[in-house]
Each structure stands twice: as structure tokens, then as C-alpha cells.
Short mmCIF file of C-alpha atoms in Angstrom, two decimals:
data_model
loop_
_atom_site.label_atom_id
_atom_site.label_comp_id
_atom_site.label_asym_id
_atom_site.label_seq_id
_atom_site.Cartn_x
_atom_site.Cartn_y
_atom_site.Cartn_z
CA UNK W 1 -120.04 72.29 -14.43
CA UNK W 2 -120.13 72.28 -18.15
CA UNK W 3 -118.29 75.24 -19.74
CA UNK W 4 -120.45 77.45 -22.65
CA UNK W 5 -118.47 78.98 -25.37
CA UNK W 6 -119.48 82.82 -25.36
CA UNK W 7 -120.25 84.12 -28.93
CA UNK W 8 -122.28 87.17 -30.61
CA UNK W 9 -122.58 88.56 -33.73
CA UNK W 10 -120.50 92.01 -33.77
CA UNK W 11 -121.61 94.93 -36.51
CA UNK W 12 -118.09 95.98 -37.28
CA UNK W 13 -118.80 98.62 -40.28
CA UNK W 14 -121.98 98.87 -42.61
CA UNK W 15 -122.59 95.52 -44.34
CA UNK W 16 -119.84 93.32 -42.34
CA UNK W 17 -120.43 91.29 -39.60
CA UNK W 18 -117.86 89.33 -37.45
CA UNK W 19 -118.64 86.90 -34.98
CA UNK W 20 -116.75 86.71 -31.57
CA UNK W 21 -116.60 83.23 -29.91
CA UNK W 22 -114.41 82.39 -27.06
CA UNK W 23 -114.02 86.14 -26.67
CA UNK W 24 -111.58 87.97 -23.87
CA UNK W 25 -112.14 89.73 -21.24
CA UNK W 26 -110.92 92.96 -22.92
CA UNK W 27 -113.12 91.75 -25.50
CA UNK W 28 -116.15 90.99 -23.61
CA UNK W 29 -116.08 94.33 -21.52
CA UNK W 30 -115.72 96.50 -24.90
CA UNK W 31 -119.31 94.47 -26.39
CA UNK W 32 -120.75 95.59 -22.66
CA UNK W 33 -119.73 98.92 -23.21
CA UNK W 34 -120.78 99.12 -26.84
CA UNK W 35 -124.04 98.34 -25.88
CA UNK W 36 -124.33 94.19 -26.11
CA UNK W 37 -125.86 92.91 -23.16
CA UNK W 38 -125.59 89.32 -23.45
CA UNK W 39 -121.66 89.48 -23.16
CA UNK W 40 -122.35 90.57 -19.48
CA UNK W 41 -123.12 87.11 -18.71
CA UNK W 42 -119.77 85.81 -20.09
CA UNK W 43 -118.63 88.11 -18.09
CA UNK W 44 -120.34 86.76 -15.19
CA UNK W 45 -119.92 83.05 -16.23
CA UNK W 46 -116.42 83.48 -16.56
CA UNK W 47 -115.74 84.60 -12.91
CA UNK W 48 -118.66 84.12 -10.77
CA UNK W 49 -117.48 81.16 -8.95
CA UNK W 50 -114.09 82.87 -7.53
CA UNK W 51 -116.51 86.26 -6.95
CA UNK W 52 -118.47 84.01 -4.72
CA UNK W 53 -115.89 82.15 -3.16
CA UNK W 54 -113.86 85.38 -2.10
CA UNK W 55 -117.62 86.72 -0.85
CA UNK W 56 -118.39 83.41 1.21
CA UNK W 57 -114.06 83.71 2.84
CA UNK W 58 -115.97 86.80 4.32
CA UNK W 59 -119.26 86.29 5.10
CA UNK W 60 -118.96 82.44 5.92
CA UNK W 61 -122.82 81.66 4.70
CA UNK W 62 -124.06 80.74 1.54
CA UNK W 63 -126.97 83.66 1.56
CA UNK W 64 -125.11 86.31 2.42
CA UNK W 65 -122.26 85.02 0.14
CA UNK W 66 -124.82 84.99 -3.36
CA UNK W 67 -126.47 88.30 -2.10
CA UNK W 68 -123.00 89.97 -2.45
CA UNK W 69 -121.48 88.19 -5.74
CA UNK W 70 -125.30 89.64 -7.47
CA UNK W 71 -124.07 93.15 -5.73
CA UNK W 72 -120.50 92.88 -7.21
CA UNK W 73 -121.40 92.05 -10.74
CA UNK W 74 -124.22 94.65 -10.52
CA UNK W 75 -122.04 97.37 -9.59
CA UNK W 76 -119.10 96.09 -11.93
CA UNK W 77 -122.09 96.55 -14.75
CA UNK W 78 -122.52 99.96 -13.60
CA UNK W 79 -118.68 100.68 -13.41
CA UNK W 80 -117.87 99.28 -16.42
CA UNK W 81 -116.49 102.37 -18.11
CA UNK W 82 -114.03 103.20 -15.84
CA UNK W 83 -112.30 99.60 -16.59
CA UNK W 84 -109.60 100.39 -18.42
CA UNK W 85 -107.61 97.02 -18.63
CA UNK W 86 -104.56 98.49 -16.99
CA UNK W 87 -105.15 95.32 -14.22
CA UNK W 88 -107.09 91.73 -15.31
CA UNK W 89 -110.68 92.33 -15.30
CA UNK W 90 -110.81 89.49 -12.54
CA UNK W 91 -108.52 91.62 -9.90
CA UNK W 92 -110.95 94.14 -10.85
CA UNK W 93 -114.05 92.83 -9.93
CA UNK W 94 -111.67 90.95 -6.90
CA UNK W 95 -111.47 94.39 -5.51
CA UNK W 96 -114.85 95.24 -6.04
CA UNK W 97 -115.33 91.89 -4.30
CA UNK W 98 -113.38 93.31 -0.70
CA UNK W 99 -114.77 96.64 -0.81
CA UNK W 100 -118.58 95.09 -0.97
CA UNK W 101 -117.77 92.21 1.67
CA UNK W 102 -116.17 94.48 3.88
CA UNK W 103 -118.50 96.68 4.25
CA UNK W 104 -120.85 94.20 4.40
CA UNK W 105 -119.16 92.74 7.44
CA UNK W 106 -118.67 95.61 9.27
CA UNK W 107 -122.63 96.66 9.59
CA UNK W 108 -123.13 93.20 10.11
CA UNK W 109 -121.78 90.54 12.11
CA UNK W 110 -120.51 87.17 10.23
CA UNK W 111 -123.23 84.66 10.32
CA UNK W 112 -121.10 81.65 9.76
CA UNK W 113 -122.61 78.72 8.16
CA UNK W 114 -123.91 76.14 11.10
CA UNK W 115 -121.48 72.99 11.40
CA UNK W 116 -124.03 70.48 10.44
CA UNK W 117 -124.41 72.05 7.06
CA UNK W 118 -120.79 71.78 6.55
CA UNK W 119 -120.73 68.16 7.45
CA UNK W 120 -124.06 67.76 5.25
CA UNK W 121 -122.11 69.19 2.76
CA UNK W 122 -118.98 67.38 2.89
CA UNK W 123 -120.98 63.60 3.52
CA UNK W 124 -119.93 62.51 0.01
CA UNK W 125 -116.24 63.69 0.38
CA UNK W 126 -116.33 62.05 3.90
CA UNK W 127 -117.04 58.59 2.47
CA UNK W 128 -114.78 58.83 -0.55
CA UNK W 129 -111.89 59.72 1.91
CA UNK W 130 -113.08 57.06 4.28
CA UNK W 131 -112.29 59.40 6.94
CA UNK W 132 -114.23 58.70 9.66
CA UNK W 133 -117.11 60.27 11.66
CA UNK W 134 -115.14 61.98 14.57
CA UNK W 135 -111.64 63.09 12.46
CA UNK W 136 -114.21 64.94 10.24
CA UNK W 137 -116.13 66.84 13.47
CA UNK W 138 -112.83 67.23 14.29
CA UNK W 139 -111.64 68.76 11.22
CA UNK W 140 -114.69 70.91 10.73
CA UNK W 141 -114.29 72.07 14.58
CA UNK W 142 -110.93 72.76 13.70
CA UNK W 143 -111.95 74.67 10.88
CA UNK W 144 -114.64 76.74 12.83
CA UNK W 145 -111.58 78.08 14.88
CA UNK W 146 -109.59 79.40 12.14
CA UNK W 147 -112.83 81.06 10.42
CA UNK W 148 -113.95 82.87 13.70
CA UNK W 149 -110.09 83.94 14.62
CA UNK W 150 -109.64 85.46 10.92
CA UNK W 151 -113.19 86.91 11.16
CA UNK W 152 -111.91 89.02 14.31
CA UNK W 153 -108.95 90.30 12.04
CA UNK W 154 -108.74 93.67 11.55
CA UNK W 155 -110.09 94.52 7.81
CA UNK W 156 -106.94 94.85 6.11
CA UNK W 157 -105.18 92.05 7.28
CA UNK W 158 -108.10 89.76 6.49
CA UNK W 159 -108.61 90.37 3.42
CA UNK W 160 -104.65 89.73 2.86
CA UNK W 161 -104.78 86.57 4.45
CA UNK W 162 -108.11 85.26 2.40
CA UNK W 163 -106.32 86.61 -1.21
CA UNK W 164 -103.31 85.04 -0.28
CA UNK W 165 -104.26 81.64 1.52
CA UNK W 166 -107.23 80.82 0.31
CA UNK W 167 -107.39 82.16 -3.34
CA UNK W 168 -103.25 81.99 -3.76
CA UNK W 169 -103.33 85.33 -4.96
CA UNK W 170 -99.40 86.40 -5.76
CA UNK W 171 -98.36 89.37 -3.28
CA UNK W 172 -98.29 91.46 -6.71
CA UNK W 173 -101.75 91.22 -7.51
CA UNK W 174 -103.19 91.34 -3.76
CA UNK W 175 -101.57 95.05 -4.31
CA UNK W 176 -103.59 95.73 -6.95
CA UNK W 177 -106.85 94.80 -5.33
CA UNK W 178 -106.60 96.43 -2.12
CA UNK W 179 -104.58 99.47 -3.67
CA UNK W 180 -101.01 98.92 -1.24
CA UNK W 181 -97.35 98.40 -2.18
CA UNK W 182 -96.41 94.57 -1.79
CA UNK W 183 -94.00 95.26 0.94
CA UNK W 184 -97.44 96.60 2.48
CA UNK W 185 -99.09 93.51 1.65
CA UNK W 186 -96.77 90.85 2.80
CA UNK W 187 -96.24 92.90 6.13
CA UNK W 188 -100.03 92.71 6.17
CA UNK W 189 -99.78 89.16 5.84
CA UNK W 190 -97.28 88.79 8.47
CA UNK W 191 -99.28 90.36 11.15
CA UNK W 192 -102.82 88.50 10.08
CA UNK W 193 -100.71 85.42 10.85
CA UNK W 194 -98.83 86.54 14.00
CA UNK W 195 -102.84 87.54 15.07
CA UNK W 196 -104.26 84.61 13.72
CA UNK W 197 -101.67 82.92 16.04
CA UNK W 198 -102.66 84.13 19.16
CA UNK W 199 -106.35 83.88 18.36
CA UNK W 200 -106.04 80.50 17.92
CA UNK W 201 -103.78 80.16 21.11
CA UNK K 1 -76.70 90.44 10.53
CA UNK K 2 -79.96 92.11 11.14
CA UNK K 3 -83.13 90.14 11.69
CA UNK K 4 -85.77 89.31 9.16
CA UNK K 5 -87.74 91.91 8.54
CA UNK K 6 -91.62 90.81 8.20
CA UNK K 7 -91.67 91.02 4.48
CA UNK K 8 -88.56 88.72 4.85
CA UNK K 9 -90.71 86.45 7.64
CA UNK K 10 -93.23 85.99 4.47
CA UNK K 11 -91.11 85.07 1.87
CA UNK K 12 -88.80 82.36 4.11
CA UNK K 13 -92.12 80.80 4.76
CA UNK K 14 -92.96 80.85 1.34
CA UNK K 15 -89.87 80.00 0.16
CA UNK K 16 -88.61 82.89 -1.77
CA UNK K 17 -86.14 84.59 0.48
CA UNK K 18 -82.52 84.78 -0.68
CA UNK K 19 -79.86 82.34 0.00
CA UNK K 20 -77.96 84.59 2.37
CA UNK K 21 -81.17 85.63 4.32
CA UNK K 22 -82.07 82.14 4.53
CA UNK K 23 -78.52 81.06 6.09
CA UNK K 24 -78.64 83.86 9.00
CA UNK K 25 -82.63 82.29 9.79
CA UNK K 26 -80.73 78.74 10.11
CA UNK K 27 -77.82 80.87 12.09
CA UNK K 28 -80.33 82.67 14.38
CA UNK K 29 -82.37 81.46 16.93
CA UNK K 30 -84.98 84.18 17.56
CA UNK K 31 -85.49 84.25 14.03
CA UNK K 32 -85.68 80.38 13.64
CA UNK K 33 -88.57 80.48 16.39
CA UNK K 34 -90.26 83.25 14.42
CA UNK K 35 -90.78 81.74 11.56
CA UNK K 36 -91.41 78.18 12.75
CA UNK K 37 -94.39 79.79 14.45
CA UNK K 38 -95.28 81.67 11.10
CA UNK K 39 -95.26 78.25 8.96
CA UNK K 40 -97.14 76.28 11.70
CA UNK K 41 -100.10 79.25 11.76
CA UNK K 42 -100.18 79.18 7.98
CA UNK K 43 -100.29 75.16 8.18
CA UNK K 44 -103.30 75.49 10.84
CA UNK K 45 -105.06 78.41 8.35
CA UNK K 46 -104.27 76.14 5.58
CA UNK K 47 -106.40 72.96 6.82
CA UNK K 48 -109.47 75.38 5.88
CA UNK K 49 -109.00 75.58 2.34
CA UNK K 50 -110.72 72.93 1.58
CA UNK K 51 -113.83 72.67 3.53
CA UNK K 52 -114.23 76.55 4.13
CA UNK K 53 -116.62 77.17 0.97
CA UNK K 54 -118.74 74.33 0.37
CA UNK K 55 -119.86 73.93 -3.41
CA UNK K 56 -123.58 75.08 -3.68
CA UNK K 57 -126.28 73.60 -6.01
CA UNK K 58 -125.25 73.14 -9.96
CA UNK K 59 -128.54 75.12 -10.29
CA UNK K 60 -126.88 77.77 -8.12
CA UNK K 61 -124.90 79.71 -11.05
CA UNK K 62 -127.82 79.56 -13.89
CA UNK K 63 -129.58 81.12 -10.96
CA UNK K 64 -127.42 83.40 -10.02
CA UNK K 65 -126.37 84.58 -13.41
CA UNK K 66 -130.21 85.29 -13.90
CA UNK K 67 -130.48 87.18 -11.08
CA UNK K 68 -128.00 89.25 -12.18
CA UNK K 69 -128.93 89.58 -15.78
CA UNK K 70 -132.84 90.31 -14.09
CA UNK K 71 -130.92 93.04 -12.03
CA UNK K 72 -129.38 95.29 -14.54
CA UNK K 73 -132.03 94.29 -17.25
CA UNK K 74 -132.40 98.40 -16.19
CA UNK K 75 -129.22 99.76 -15.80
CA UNK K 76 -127.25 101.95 -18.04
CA UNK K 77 -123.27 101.15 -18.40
CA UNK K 78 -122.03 104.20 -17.82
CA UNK K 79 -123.73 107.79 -17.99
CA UNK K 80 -122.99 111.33 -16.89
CA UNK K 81 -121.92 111.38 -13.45
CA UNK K 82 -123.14 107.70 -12.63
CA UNK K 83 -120.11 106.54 -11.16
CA UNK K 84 -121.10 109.05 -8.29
CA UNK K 85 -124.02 107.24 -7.29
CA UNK K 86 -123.38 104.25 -5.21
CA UNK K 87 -120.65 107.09 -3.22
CA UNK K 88 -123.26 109.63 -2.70
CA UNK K 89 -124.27 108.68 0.80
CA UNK K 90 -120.24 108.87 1.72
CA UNK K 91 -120.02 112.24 0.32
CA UNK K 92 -120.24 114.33 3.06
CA UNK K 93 -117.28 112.02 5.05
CA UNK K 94 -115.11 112.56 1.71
CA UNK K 95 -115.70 115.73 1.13
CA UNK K 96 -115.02 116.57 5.05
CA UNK K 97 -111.68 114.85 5.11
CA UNK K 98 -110.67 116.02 1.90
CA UNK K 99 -111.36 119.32 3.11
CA UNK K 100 -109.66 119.10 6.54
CA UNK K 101 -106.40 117.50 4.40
CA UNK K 102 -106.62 120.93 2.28
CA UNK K 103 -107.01 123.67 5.14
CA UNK K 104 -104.20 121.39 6.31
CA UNK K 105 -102.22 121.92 3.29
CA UNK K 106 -103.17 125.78 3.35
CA UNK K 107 -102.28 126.42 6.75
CA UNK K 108 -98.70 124.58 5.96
CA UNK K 109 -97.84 126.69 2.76
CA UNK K 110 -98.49 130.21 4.09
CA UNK K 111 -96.18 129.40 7.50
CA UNK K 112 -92.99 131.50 6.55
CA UNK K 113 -90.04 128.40 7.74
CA UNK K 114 -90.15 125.42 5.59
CA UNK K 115 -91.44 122.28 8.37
CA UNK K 116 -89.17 120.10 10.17
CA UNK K 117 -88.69 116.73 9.06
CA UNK K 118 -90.81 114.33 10.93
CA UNK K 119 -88.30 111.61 12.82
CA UNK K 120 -89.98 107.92 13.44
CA UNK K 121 -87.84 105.92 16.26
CA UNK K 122 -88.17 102.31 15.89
CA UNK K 123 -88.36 100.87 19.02
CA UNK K 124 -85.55 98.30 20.24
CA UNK K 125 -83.64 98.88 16.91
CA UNK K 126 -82.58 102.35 17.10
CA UNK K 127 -82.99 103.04 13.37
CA UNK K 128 -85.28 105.91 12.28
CA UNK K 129 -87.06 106.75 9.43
CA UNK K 130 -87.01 110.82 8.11
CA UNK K 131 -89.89 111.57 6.49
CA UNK K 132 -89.91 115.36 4.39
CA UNK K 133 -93.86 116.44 3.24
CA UNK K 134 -94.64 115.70 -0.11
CA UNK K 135 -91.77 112.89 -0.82
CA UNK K 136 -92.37 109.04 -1.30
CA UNK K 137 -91.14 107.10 1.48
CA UNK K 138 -91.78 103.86 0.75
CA UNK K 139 -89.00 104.66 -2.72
CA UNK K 140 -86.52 105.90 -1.11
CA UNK K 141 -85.80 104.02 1.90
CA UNK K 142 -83.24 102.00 2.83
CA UNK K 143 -84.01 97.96 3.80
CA UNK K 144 -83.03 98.61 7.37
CA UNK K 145 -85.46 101.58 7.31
CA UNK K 146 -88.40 99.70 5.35
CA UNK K 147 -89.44 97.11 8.02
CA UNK K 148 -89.95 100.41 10.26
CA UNK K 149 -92.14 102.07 7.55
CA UNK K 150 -94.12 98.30 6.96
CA UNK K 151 -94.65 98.34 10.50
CA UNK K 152 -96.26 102.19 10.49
CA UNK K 153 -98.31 101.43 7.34
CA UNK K 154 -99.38 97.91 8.62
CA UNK K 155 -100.44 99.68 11.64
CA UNK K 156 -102.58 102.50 9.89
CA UNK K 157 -104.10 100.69 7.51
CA UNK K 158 -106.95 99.52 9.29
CA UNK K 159 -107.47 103.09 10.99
CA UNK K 160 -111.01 103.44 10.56
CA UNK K 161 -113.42 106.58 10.01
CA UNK K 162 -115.20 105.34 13.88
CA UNK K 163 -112.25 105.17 14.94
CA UNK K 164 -111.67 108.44 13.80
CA UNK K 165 -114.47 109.98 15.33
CA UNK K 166 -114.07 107.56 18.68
CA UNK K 167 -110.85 109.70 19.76
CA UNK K 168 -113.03 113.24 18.93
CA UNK K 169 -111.90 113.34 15.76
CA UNK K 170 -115.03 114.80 13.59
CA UNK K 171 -116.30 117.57 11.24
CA UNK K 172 -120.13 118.79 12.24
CA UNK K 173 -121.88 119.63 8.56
CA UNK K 174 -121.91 123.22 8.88
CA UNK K 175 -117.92 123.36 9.14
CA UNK K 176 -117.95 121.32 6.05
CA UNK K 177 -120.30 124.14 3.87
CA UNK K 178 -118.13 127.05 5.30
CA UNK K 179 -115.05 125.52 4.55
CA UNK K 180 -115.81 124.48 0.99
CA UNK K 181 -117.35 128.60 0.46
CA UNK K 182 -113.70 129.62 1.50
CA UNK K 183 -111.83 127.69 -1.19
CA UNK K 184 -110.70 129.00 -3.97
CA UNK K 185 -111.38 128.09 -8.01
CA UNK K 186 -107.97 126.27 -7.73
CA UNK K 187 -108.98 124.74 -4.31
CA UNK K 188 -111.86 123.53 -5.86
CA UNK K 189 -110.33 121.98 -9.07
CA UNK K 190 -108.26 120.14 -6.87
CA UNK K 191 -110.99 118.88 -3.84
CA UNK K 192 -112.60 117.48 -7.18
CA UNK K 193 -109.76 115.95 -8.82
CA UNK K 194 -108.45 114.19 -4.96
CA UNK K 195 -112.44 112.91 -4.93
CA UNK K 196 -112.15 111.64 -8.89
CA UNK K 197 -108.84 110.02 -7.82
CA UNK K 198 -110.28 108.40 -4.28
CA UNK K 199 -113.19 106.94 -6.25
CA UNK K 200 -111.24 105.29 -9.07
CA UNK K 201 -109.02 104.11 -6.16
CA UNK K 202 -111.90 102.38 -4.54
CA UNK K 203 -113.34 100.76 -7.42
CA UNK K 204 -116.59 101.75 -7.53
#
């Protein structure tokens, strides 16, 4: 996906204007706050494919999984004031991310994505691997088991797990997000797996 | 030498355990098996990183972003009391459990003998962890004590409000008004500083 450089014309002080391009996050979030709109989509350009990818770990369908990254950046919109930039502005909206998709799963059960859609997904990949028809049910079966055994995890842990194996989030900033010590975390982390384990068993 | 402690589990698995923690999992056969299992489980998780999200349309994100930029076309950033809003319909949980940790707090500061400290056995390794209100824990203990305290907060930290109210565990509304009429000014300051401080906490 092509990448856009973000830039806007700032009003610094009467009669002096400075423009902004390739702007920060701190930088983006104070134009938001100060009243400039269109930086809220750099904002959401910037990190709406991890926001969705974290949603879909939980969720496990595409529907459900863009419903939830609009919800996110909405309420990150409406929260923006109480940023203050003491964490990165993506653990920010990561946590926002947890607290939306977990409650999301826990008034409703996952409705993982059906297998076919997966494997109509993956076709292309399939061929360039030239793996063949029944390694890749195989896989995708395989796969199927691990995503319903960490969807019966209890909240905490999965959410550990999902930061730290599938988004190779350090223990450090997995803290930060769910708002626990990282001894907390990576004992977290060690029961998901010891669960995951005997789901799986 | 003392077996690895979860924490410990994690980072031998992911490589970052210390040289003389490392030698006593090569040493020690129970801990060996432990974390054999733990690297084969995160090899089994790990054959889903891939495949688990599949990449939706290029048109997806424009599409998306729109949505999004359609969706608060109408919102203000910010405003007085806003960040109250999307909490509102969990007020009345906060507010009870708040309240119930207060009377709590009351009903400990007028008893006349300072409390006990509260003494956590840890089962099979006859360590314990001694816990005085009010003081951080999880700073001041000791390694051998820590896997004890992982263990306790591992185990709480999915405790959840049904939960809660499955074991009888609940505050009917009207408890909730006459408890809140019986606090005082500095009661109240600090119910709404505690619900300031939970909703920062939570992101929202």
C-alpha cells in the first residue's frame, strides 16, 4: 500500500505560517487537539492496520474486526485530550484496542472467519509456496485449533498472548497497555501457554 | 537451586534468562520438561502468525479511514466532562465498588488495634508472602517470594464483575445512594479522585 506524506499548513503567530509534513505523533495529536481535523487521518493512516490486526487476533472475522478499529479511532478522537505522550500514541490506542475487543467478545461469542475464506484468501500465497492442497487444509486446520483454544483463554491471558505472539510486543510495553507490572505480564504469558497447552491436548 | 519461577519459564524460552538460571534448567529435569513443553506450545501458537489475519481489500483502509473521518465529522475533541460519557452506563458498578472499597477502608481505620498482617502459604514450597495494608508488594519482595505473588495476581486478574456477583457478591441501587449520602466532603473528594484515576487507567 502506497504510503502518503501527512502535511498542513499550521498558523503559528499572526502573519507566519509553518507547514508540517511528515509530522509525529506528538505532533499530529497536538494539530487534533488544536482544532485541525485532517491530521486525524494521519493519525489513523499511520496505525490503522496494527489497530485492525490486534481487533481481528480477537474477534477472528473481518466484520467484526473493521467495526471495532472505526470504534477505537472514534473513541481515541474523543479521548484525545487525556493523551499526554507519557506512552507512544500507538500503545495508546493498543490499549484502547483490548479494552474495545474485549468487551466486545465477552457479550458476544467469536465468530471466527469460515475456513474456506482463509484458504480463498491465502490461494495466491499457496501457489507461490507451491505448498500443496492438503499441507495447506492442514495448516489452516491446524490453525483453527490454536484460534479456538486462545479464544477460550481467560481475558487477561489472551490478550498477553496476542501482544506478545502475534504483534511481538516487548513484555515492557504489553504493561503499559493492559496497565500490569511485567513480572505480571510474563506470568500472564506463562499460564496462557501452559492453558493453551492443554487446550490443544 | 530453586526452580524457575514462571517469569523465569518466559524468558528461558525467549532466550533472555541469565547464564546461571539457564545452567540449573540444563541441570534439572522437572524444569527441562517444563520448558520444553513451554517452547513447543509457543512453536504450535506460532504457526498462526501468518495466516491468522488475512490482508483485506487495498480499498479496505481508504474505506475505513472514511468511515472514520464520516464518524467524528460531529464530535468534539475534548469538552467538559466528555471523557465521562462512553463510562456512564458503568457508573453505577464503579461507583458501588468504589464505595464498598471505602466503607471498607472506614470500618478498618476506626478499629482501635492496628490489623494483622495477612500471611499467603505457597503451596508445595513452603515460602510465604506477608502482606501489611497500604504497602507495595510487588517492590519489596524477595525473588523467592515473587513467583508466589505472580501466581496470586495471575490468578486475580481475570476475576470478573459476574463473577463477582455469581458467588453473591452484589450491591442493590438503593445501598449505593445511602452509602454515598453518608460520606463525608473528604469521602467524596476522594470516591471522585479513585473514579478520575480508574478512568484514565482504562483508557477511555
Amino acid at each position: 500500500m502506497p504510503t502518503r506524506a501527512w502535511e498542513w499548513t499550521a498558523r503559528v503567530e499572526p502573519g507566519c505560517k509553518v507547514t508540517v509534513t511528515n509530522p509525529t505523533d506528538a505532533e499530529l495529536v497536538a494539530a487534533v487537539v488544536a482544532g485541525n481535523r485532517d491530521a486525524f487521518d494521519g493519525i489513523v493512516a499511520r496505525h490503522r492496520r496494527h489497530v485492525y490486526q490486534l481487533c481481528y487476533r480477537f474477534v477472528g472475522n473481518h466484520e467484526d474486526a473493521s467495526d471495532l478499529t472505526q470504534d477505537v479511532f472514534i473513541r481515541a478522537f474523543k479521548s484525545l485530550r487525556t493523551y499526554k505522550g507519557d506512552a507512544a500514541l500507538g500503545t495508546w490506542l493498543y490499549r484502547i484496542a483490548v479494552n474495545v475487543s474485549l468487551n466486545k467478545v465477552s457479550v458476544k461469542s467469536s465468530k471466527a472467519e469460515p475456513l474456506d475464506a482463509l484458504l480463498r484468501t491465502n490461494d495466491l500465497r499457496v501457489v507461490a509456496d507451491a505448498e500443496s492442497a492438503s499441507d495447506a487444509v492442514l495448516r489452516h486446520e491446524r490453525a483453527g485449533q490454536v484460534r479456538a483454544a486462545i479464544a477460550r483463554l481467560p481475558k487477561k491471558q489472551r490478550a498477553t498472548l496476542i501482544l506478545r505472539m502475534y504483534h511481538e510486543l516487548p513484555h515492557e510495553q504489553i504493561a503499559g497497555i493492559l496497565g500490569s507490572s511485567v513480572g505480571a505480564v510474563k506470568a500472564n504469558f506463562f499460564h496462557a501457554l501452559n492453558n493453551l497447552k492443554k487446550l490443544l491436548s | 537451586m530453586t526452580h524457575l519461577s514462571p517469569s523465569e519459564f518466559v524468558e528461558f524460552a525467549e532466550g533472555t534468562l541469565d547464564a546461571r538460571r539457564t545452567a540449573h534448567v540444563h541441570s534439572c529435569t522437572e524444569c527441562r520438561t517444563a520448558a520444553t513443553n513451554l517452547q513447543d506450545v509457543m512453536r504450535r501458537a506460532a504457526d498462526d502468525v501468518e495466516g491468522g489475519v488475512p490482508e483485506p481489500s487495498p480499498l479496505f483502509w481508504d474505506h475505513l479511514s472514511a468511515r472514520v473521518r464520516h464518524a467524528v465529522a460531529n464530535e468534539q475533541v475534548g469538552g467538559a466532562m466528555w471523557w465521562l460519557a462512553p463510562l456512564r452506563p458503568f457508573a453505577p458498578v464503579a461507583a458501588a465498588l468504589v464505595i464498598l472499597v471505602l466503607v471498607s477502608g472506614t470500618m478498618v481505620m476506626r478499629h482501635t488495634e492496628p490489623p494483622a498482617p495477612v500471611e499467603v502459604a505457597a503451596v508445595g514450597s513452603g515460602t510465604a508472602v506477608h502482606a501489611e495494608p497500604g504497602m507495595d508488594v510487588d517492590a519489596t519482595l524477595d525473588p523467592a517470594n515473587r513467583e508466589v505473588w505472580e501466581v496470586l495476581t495471575a490468578a486475580a486478574a481475570d476475576l470478573e464483575l459476574e463473577d463477582a456477583h455469581a458467588v453473591g457478591l452484589s450491591v442493590q441501587p438503593s445501598a449505593i445512594d445511602r452509602a454515598v449520602q453518608r460520606l463525608n466532603a473528604d469521602e467524596l473528594n476522594e470516591l471522585g479522585r479513585l473514579l478520575q484515576s480508574e478512568l484514565k487507567r482504562s483508557g477511555n
